[in-house]
Short mmCIF file of C-alpha atoms in Angstrom, two decimals:
data_model
loop_
_atom_site.label_atom_id
_atom_site.label_comp_id
_atom_site.label_asym_id
_atom_site.label_seq_id
_atom_site.Cartn_x
_atom_site.Cartn_y
_atom_site.Cartn_z
CA MET A 1 -9.19 49.98 7.77
CA ALA A 2 -5.79 48.32 7.35
CA LEU A 3 -4.51 47.92 3.80
CA ALA A 4 -4.44 44.26 2.71
CA ARG A 5 -0.90 43.06 2.16
CA LYS A 6 0.46 39.68 1.15
CA ILE A 7 2.37 37.71 3.79
CA VAL A 8 5.73 36.96 2.21
CA PRO A 9 7.86 33.98 3.35
CA ARG A 10 11.66 34.01 3.44
CA LYS A 11 13.34 34.17 0.05
CA GLU A 12 15.24 30.94 0.76
CA LEU A 13 11.97 28.99 0.63
CA GLU A 14 11.30 29.93 -2.99
CA GLN A 15 13.60 27.13 -4.22
CA LEU A 16 12.11 24.44 -2.00
CA GLY A 17 9.58 21.80 -2.92
CA VAL A 18 7.61 19.61 -0.54
CA TYR A 19 9.05 16.22 0.38
CA SER A 20 7.20 13.42 -1.41
CA PRO A 21 6.99 10.29 0.78
CA GLY A 22 5.95 6.83 -0.37
CA LYS A 23 2.18 6.44 -0.71
CA PRO A 24 0.56 5.09 2.47
CA ILE A 25 -1.32 1.79 2.37
CA GLU A 26 -4.62 3.32 3.51
CA GLU A 27 -4.59 5.92 0.74
CA VAL A 28 -4.00 3.32 -1.97
CA GLN A 29 -6.75 1.06 -0.59
CA LYS A 30 -9.23 3.94 -0.67
CA GLU A 31 -8.20 5.27 -4.10
CA LEU A 32 -8.18 1.92 -5.92
CA GLY A 33 -10.70 -0.04 -3.88
CA LEU A 34 -8.14 -2.68 -2.93
CA THR A 35 -8.37 -4.82 0.20
CA SER A 36 -4.80 -6.15 0.09
CA VAL A 37 -1.90 -3.74 -0.41
CA ILE A 38 1.82 -4.31 0.11
CA LYS A 39 4.06 -1.33 0.79
CA MET A 40 7.63 -1.67 -0.48
CA ALA A 41 8.36 2.02 -0.92
CA SER A 42 9.81 3.61 2.21
CA ASN A 43 12.65 1.25 3.24
CA GLU A 44 10.86 0.22 6.44
CA ASN A 45 11.66 -3.03 8.25
CA PRO A 46 9.07 -5.63 7.13
CA PHE A 47 9.88 -7.81 10.15
CA GLY A 48 8.65 -5.27 12.69
CA TYR A 49 10.67 -4.43 15.78
CA SER A 50 12.13 -6.16 18.82
CA PRO A 51 9.71 -7.64 21.39
CA LYS A 52 12.00 -6.13 24.01
CA ALA A 53 11.26 -2.69 22.57
CA LYS A 54 7.53 -3.37 22.89
CA GLU A 55 7.92 -4.30 26.56
CA ALA A 56 9.96 -1.15 27.20
CA MET A 57 7.39 1.07 25.49
CA ILE A 58 4.50 -0.35 27.50
CA LYS A 59 6.44 0.20 30.73
CA GLU A 60 7.41 3.75 29.74
CA MET A 61 3.76 4.63 29.06
CA GLU A 62 3.41 5.10 32.83
CA LYS A 63 5.65 8.18 32.56
CA VAL A 64 4.14 10.02 29.60
CA ASN A 65 3.13 12.87 31.92
CA LEU A 66 6.82 13.63 32.44
CA TYR A 67 9.17 15.35 30.00
CA PRO A 68 11.92 13.11 28.59
CA GLU A 69 15.63 13.43 29.30
CA THR A 70 16.84 16.10 26.91
CA MET A 71 20.13 14.30 26.07
CA ALA A 72 18.92 10.67 26.46
CA PRO A 73 21.78 9.83 28.87
CA ALA A 74 20.92 6.14 29.31
CA LEU A 75 20.81 5.63 25.56
CA ALA A 76 24.06 7.58 25.11
CA ALA A 77 25.77 5.44 27.77
CA LYS A 78 24.57 2.23 26.09
CA LEU A 79 25.85 3.32 22.67
CA ALA A 80 29.10 4.55 24.18
CA ASP A 81 29.67 1.11 25.66
CA LYS A 82 28.70 -0.57 22.37
CA PHE A 83 31.16 1.47 20.30
CA GLY A 84 33.86 2.06 22.90
CA ILE A 85 33.74 5.86 22.81
CA SER A 86 32.71 8.68 25.15
CA LYS A 87 29.01 9.18 25.89
CA ASP A 88 29.63 12.88 25.28
CA SER A 89 30.07 12.08 21.57
CA PHE A 90 26.35 11.44 21.01
CA LEU A 91 23.44 13.68 20.09
CA PHE A 92 19.93 12.38 19.46
CA GLY A 93 17.36 13.65 17.03
CA ASN A 94 13.82 13.20 15.79
CA GLY A 95 15.23 10.82 13.20
CA SER A 96 18.81 11.28 12.04
CA ASP A 97 17.53 13.83 9.52
CA GLU A 98 16.90 16.23 12.41
CA ILE A 99 20.64 16.10 13.12
CA ILE A 100 21.16 17.27 9.51
CA ALA A 101 18.96 20.26 10.29
CA PHE A 102 20.99 20.98 13.46
CA LEU A 103 24.24 20.84 11.47
CA THR A 104 23.13 23.26 8.80
CA ARG A 105 21.51 25.56 11.38
CA ALA A 106 24.73 25.69 13.38
CA TYR A 107 27.33 25.83 10.61
CA ILE A 108 25.83 27.04 7.30
CA ARG A 109 25.75 30.82 6.84
CA PRO A 110 24.18 32.63 3.86
CA GLY A 111 26.53 32.18 0.92
CA ASP A 112 28.32 29.14 2.38
CA SER A 113 28.40 25.98 0.30
CA ALA A 114 27.89 22.30 1.09
CA ILE A 115 29.00 19.55 -1.27
CA MET A 116 26.84 16.48 -1.87
CA ALA A 117 26.17 13.84 -4.49
CA ASP A 118 23.67 14.11 -7.27
CA ILE A 119 21.64 11.92 -6.70
CA THR A 120 21.36 11.32 -2.93
CA PHE A 121 19.10 11.88 0.10
CA PRO A 122 17.28 15.17 -0.68
CA ARG A 123 17.18 16.53 2.88
CA TYR A 124 20.82 17.62 2.64
CA GLU A 125 20.00 20.07 -0.14
CA THR A 126 16.77 21.21 1.52
CA ASN A 127 18.39 22.08 4.83
CA VAL A 128 21.31 23.86 3.18
CA LEU A 129 18.91 25.99 1.14
CA ILE A 130 16.81 26.86 4.20
CA GLN A 131 19.91 28.41 5.79
CA GLY A 132 20.71 30.41 2.66
CA GLY A 133 23.56 28.13 1.66
CA ASN A 134 24.56 26.84 -1.76
CA PRO A 135 24.25 23.09 -2.43
CA VAL A 136 27.06 21.96 -4.75
CA LYS A 137 26.01 18.69 -6.38
CA VAL A 138 28.50 16.28 -7.93
CA PRO A 139 27.01 13.60 -10.26
CA LEU A 140 27.27 9.98 -9.20
CA GLN A 141 29.41 7.54 -11.17
CA GLN A 142 27.58 4.24 -11.75
CA GLY A 143 25.37 5.15 -8.82
CA THR A 144 28.33 5.77 -6.48
CA HIS A 145 29.79 8.96 -4.98
CA ASP A 146 32.49 10.59 -7.11
CA LEU A 147 34.86 11.48 -4.26
CA ASP A 148 37.53 12.95 -6.54
CA GLY A 149 34.91 15.18 -8.11
CA MET A 150 33.74 16.28 -4.66
CA LEU A 151 37.30 17.17 -3.60
CA LYS A 152 37.66 19.36 -6.69
CA GLU A 153 34.62 21.41 -5.63
CA ILE A 154 36.14 22.44 -2.30
CA ASN A 155 36.85 26.16 -2.02
CA GLY A 156 36.94 28.94 0.58
CA LYS A 157 33.14 28.87 0.99
CA THR A 158 32.84 25.13 1.62
CA ARG A 159 31.61 24.39 5.13
CA MET A 160 30.27 20.87 4.87
CA ILE A 161 30.39 17.71 2.73
CA PHE A 162 27.70 15.02 2.82
CA VAL A 163 28.48 11.39 2.00
CA CYS A 164 25.54 8.98 2.14
CA ASN A 165 27.00 5.50 2.62
CA PRO A 166 25.14 3.30 1.66
CA ASN A 167 23.66 5.87 -0.66
CA ASN A 168 19.94 6.49 -0.86
CA PRO A 169 18.39 5.86 -3.43
CA THR A 170 21.03 3.69 -5.14
CA GLY A 171 22.13 1.50 -2.20
CA THR A 172 25.76 1.65 -3.30
CA ILE A 173 28.78 2.11 -1.02
CA VAL A 174 32.11 3.85 -1.50
CA GLU A 175 35.09 1.49 -1.44
CA LYS A 176 36.95 1.47 1.86
CA GLU A 177 40.35 2.78 0.74
CA ASN A 178 38.84 5.46 -1.50
CA LEU A 179 36.71 6.80 1.33
CA LEU A 180 39.57 6.71 3.83
CA THR A 181 41.80 8.65 1.43
CA PHE A 182 39.00 11.15 0.87
CA ILE A 183 38.49 11.78 4.59
CA LYS A 184 42.22 12.40 5.01
CA GLN A 185 42.26 14.90 2.13
CA VAL A 186 39.34 17.07 3.26
CA PRO A 187 40.59 20.18 5.12
CA SER A 188 40.06 19.92 8.87
CA ASP A 189 37.84 23.04 9.00
CA ILE A 190 35.18 21.39 6.80
CA LEU A 191 32.64 19.02 8.37
CA ILE A 192 32.38 15.59 6.75
CA VAL A 193 28.89 14.28 7.39
CA MET A 194 28.75 10.50 6.92
CA ASP A 195 25.10 9.47 6.70
CA GLU A 196 25.04 5.79 7.65
CA ALA A 197 21.29 5.27 8.03
CA TYR A 198 21.59 1.82 6.46
CA TYR A 199 24.80 0.91 8.30
CA GLU A 200 23.49 -2.31 9.85
CA TYR A 201 22.61 -3.76 6.43
CA ALA A 202 26.08 -3.20 4.92
CA LEU A 203 27.87 -6.56 4.94
CA SER A 204 30.58 -5.92 2.36
CA ASN A 205 34.24 -6.11 3.39
CA GLU A 206 34.62 -2.89 1.40
CA TYR A 207 32.50 -0.95 3.89
CA LEU A 208 34.57 1.50 5.94
CA GLN A 209 34.10 1.51 9.73
CA THR A 210 34.18 5.22 10.49
CA ILE A 211 33.88 5.38 14.29
CA PRO A 212 37.60 4.53 14.82
CA LEU A 213 38.44 7.61 12.73
CA LEU A 214 36.74 10.10 15.05
CA LYS A 215 39.75 10.70 17.30
CA GLU A 216 42.03 11.58 14.38
CA HIS A 217 39.34 13.49 12.44
CA PRO A 218 37.29 15.75 14.76
CA ASN A 219 35.58 17.22 11.67
CA LEU A 220 33.85 13.86 11.07
CA VAL A 221 30.14 13.49 11.93
CA ILE A 222 28.47 10.07 11.68
CA LEU A 223 24.68 9.78 11.41
CA ARG A 224 22.75 6.61 12.24
CA THR A 225 19.13 5.75 12.98
CA PHE A 226 16.77 3.33 14.69
CA SER A 227 14.22 3.74 11.86
CA LYS A 228 15.61 1.13 9.47
CA ALA A 229 17.13 -2.14 10.70
CA TYR A 230 15.75 -1.66 14.24
CA GLY A 231 12.23 -1.10 12.90
CA LEU A 232 11.35 1.99 14.96
CA ALA A 233 10.44 4.28 12.04
CA ALA A 234 7.26 5.62 13.62
CA LEU A 235 9.09 6.69 16.79
CA ARG A 236 11.50 8.96 14.87
CA ILE A 237 14.75 8.53 16.75
CA GLY A 238 18.24 8.74 15.29
CA TYR A 239 21.62 9.92 16.47
CA GLY A 240 24.85 11.60 15.53
CA ILE A 241 28.33 10.54 16.67
CA MET A 242 30.86 13.37 16.66
CA ASP A 243 33.50 15.35 18.51
CA LYS A 244 32.11 16.72 21.78
CA GLU A 245 32.86 20.29 20.66
CA VAL A 246 30.49 19.81 17.71
CA VAL A 247 27.91 18.28 20.08
CA ASN A 248 28.13 21.39 22.26
CA GLU A 249 27.39 23.64 19.29
CA LEU A 250 24.44 21.56 18.11
CA ILE A 251 22.90 21.56 21.57
CA LYS A 252 22.50 25.31 21.18
CA VAL A 253 20.20 24.91 18.17
CA LYS A 254 18.18 21.85 19.15
CA ASP A 255 14.85 21.89 20.94
CA PRO A 256 15.10 20.77 24.59
CA PHE A 257 12.81 17.72 24.35
CA ASN A 258 13.21 16.68 20.71
CA THR A 259 13.06 12.91 21.33
CA ASP A 260 10.31 11.46 23.49
CA ARG A 261 10.43 9.04 26.41
CA ILE A 262 8.87 6.13 24.55
CA ALA A 263 11.28 6.46 21.63
CA GLN A 264 14.29 6.57 23.95
CA ALA A 265 13.08 3.51 25.88
CA ALA A 266 12.39 1.52 22.71
CA ALA A 267 15.79 2.39 21.23
CA LEU A 268 17.57 1.40 24.44
CA ALA A 269 15.76 -1.95 24.60
CA SER A 270 16.44 -2.61 20.91
CA LEU A 271 20.17 -2.42 21.60
CA ASN A 272 19.70 -5.32 24.01
CA ASP A 273 18.27 -7.57 21.29
CA ASN A 274 21.10 -8.25 18.88
CA GLU A 275 19.50 -11.56 17.91
CA PHE A 276 16.49 -9.76 16.42
CA LEU A 277 18.73 -7.30 14.58
CA GLN A 278 20.88 -10.03 13.05
CA LEU A 279 17.78 -11.97 12.02
CA CYS A 280 16.44 -8.91 10.18
CA VAL A 281 19.76 -8.33 8.44
CA ALA A 282 20.03 -11.98 7.36
CA ARG A 283 16.46 -12.10 6.05
CA ASN A 284 17.00 -8.84 4.21
CA ARG A 285 20.02 -10.31 2.42
CA GLU A 286 18.08 -13.48 1.57
CA GLY A 287 15.24 -11.41 0.12
CA MET A 288 17.62 -9.25 -1.87
CA ASN A 289 19.38 -12.29 -3.32
CA TYR A 290 16.02 -13.75 -4.35
CA ILE A 291 14.84 -10.57 -6.08
CA GLU A 292 18.18 -10.06 -7.83
CA GLY A 293 17.98 -13.62 -9.16
CA GLU A 294 14.47 -13.04 -10.48
CA LEU A 295 15.50 -9.75 -12.09
CA GLU A 296 18.23 -11.57 -13.97
CA LYS A 297 15.63 -13.99 -15.35
CA LEU A 298 13.62 -10.98 -16.56
CA GLY A 299 16.68 -9.44 -18.21
CA LEU A 300 16.69 -6.57 -15.72
CA SER A 301 19.46 -5.19 -13.51
CA SER A 302 19.93 -3.06 -10.41
CA PHE A 303 22.64 -1.13 -8.64
CA PRO A 304 24.67 -3.31 -6.23
CA SER A 305 23.01 -2.55 -2.90
CA GLU A 306 24.28 -2.75 0.68
CA ALA A 307 21.01 -1.37 2.06
CA ASN A 308 17.47 -2.79 2.35
CA PHE A 309 16.28 -1.74 -1.10
CA LEU A 310 17.13 -2.09 -4.77
CA MET A 311 17.10 0.52 -7.51
CA ILE A 312 15.89 -1.56 -10.47
CA HIS A 313 16.60 -0.45 -14.05
CA LEU A 314 13.63 -1.19 -16.30
CA GLY A 315 14.52 0.20 -19.71
CA ARG A 316 11.10 1.90 -19.73
CA SER A 317 9.22 4.52 -17.76
CA GLY A 318 9.52 3.92 -14.03
CA LYS A 319 6.42 6.02 -13.46
CA GLU A 320 4.33 3.79 -15.71
CA VAL A 321 5.59 0.62 -14.02
CA PHE A 322 4.98 2.21 -10.61
CA GLU A 323 1.38 2.97 -11.58
CA GLN A 324 0.80 -0.52 -12.99
CA LEU A 325 2.20 -2.14 -9.85
CA LEU A 326 0.03 0.17 -7.75
CA ARG A 327 -3.09 -1.15 -9.47
CA LYS A 328 -1.95 -4.63 -8.47
CA GLY A 329 -1.64 -3.55 -4.84
CA ILE A 330 2.16 -3.17 -4.74
CA ILE A 331 3.51 0.23 -3.61
CA VAL A 332 7.08 0.97 -4.72
CA ARG A 333 8.89 4.26 -5.45
CA SER A 334 8.93 5.58 -8.97
CA GLY A 335 12.41 6.50 -10.14
CA HIS A 336 11.13 9.68 -11.79
CA VAL A 337 10.92 11.35 -8.35
CA LEU A 338 14.34 9.99 -7.34
CA GLY A 339 16.35 11.06 -10.37
CA TYR A 340 16.20 7.77 -12.28
CA PRO A 341 13.14 8.02 -14.58
CA ASP A 342 13.61 4.55 -16.10
CA SER A 343 13.82 2.82 -12.72
CA ILE A 344 11.89 1.94 -9.59
CA ARG A 345 13.20 1.64 -6.03
CA VAL A 346 11.89 -1.37 -4.14
CA THR A 347 12.24 -2.07 -0.42
CA ILE A 348 13.14 -5.67 0.35
CA GLY A 349 10.07 -7.22 1.98
CA ASN A 350 9.38 -10.43 3.83
CA GLU A 351 9.23 -13.70 1.89
CA SER A 352 5.57 -13.45 0.84
CA GLU A 353 5.89 -9.77 -0.10
CA ASN A 354 8.93 -10.47 -2.25
CA LEU A 355 7.07 -13.29 -4.02
CA GLU A 356 4.06 -11.02 -4.67
CA PHE A 357 6.28 -8.23 -5.96
CA VAL A 358 8.18 -10.48 -8.39
CA LYS A 359 4.90 -11.99 -9.65
CA ALA A 360 3.41 -8.53 -10.23
CA LEU A 361 6.58 -7.17 -11.85
CA ARG A 362 6.74 -10.17 -14.20
CA GLU A 363 3.15 -9.49 -15.28
CA VAL A 364 3.77 -5.77 -15.76
CA MET A 365 6.94 -6.26 -17.80
CA ALA A 366 5.09 -8.72 -20.04
CA GLU A 367 2.37 -6.15 -20.80
CA LYS A 368 2.78 -3.74 -23.70
#
């Protein structure tokens, strides 16, 4: 009889936790016996997605028996035309976070380091750790990346730097000139990963347009997604824009059919509906302005956001406020899981959702 032995996972996994997503509506309804629940926790688009995307998905359903194009050439060609760059500069992923996994799989060796902000999107750290790398975290300053501090951390083991712009969970951006100077100062053998998942929502004149920098900086990688402003979160499709030599390396570590036919078709159709996109962006800004105005009346503040969410400072336990809002049927994100224990992060909703949130928050803040 074989001796019983424990199955031991890789040592790198010992440091990893499990990603904690926003609570789903169905779970909250069941737990609390609520019939009406509003989810403002996961930075989803409350206005849905383009009708053109729906038409494209229905049409593409006729081909679900066929494997998708492994490099999404039609989508790459459309984006290439949109941005005025080569179609060979694009790589698509199951969400832009899969591109992060490709990057660390291809370029992070055991003992290598990757620099990132503290606090920012947690998947950078997770993927670096999985590959045996060392995440070097530089504290934010007023919720914004400390680029000078990140430059000081560069050494012979640095392989990659992550800049989330706008930053999740704070929504802040790095000023244009500061970011441009930073990119120029990073050694050319270190990848600069610009995560621009909320790019479409950033309206500030201080937001740096990075695509024109690709020719001069082949170590620059830009990540974007169809999950946020385009409203295709369930389809999980994002993309990276980068030098074709980097694309060629990432192809080696990606699965052949990592984005499906329906997702590719919906993304392509969404690019043909700029009117819907601009409407979503405008309504998001209107909703944000409304909530910020109501916060001021309550004596509360938030980080200046160029995304579709606000990190609201409460001056009391974010977890307690999260739980009280939950009982009122409003799902937000507690700051205690995001690194800001006295805050909550709230996705901008549609008009009625924003009204319900403000009403509930006013009631909660008035309670002892």
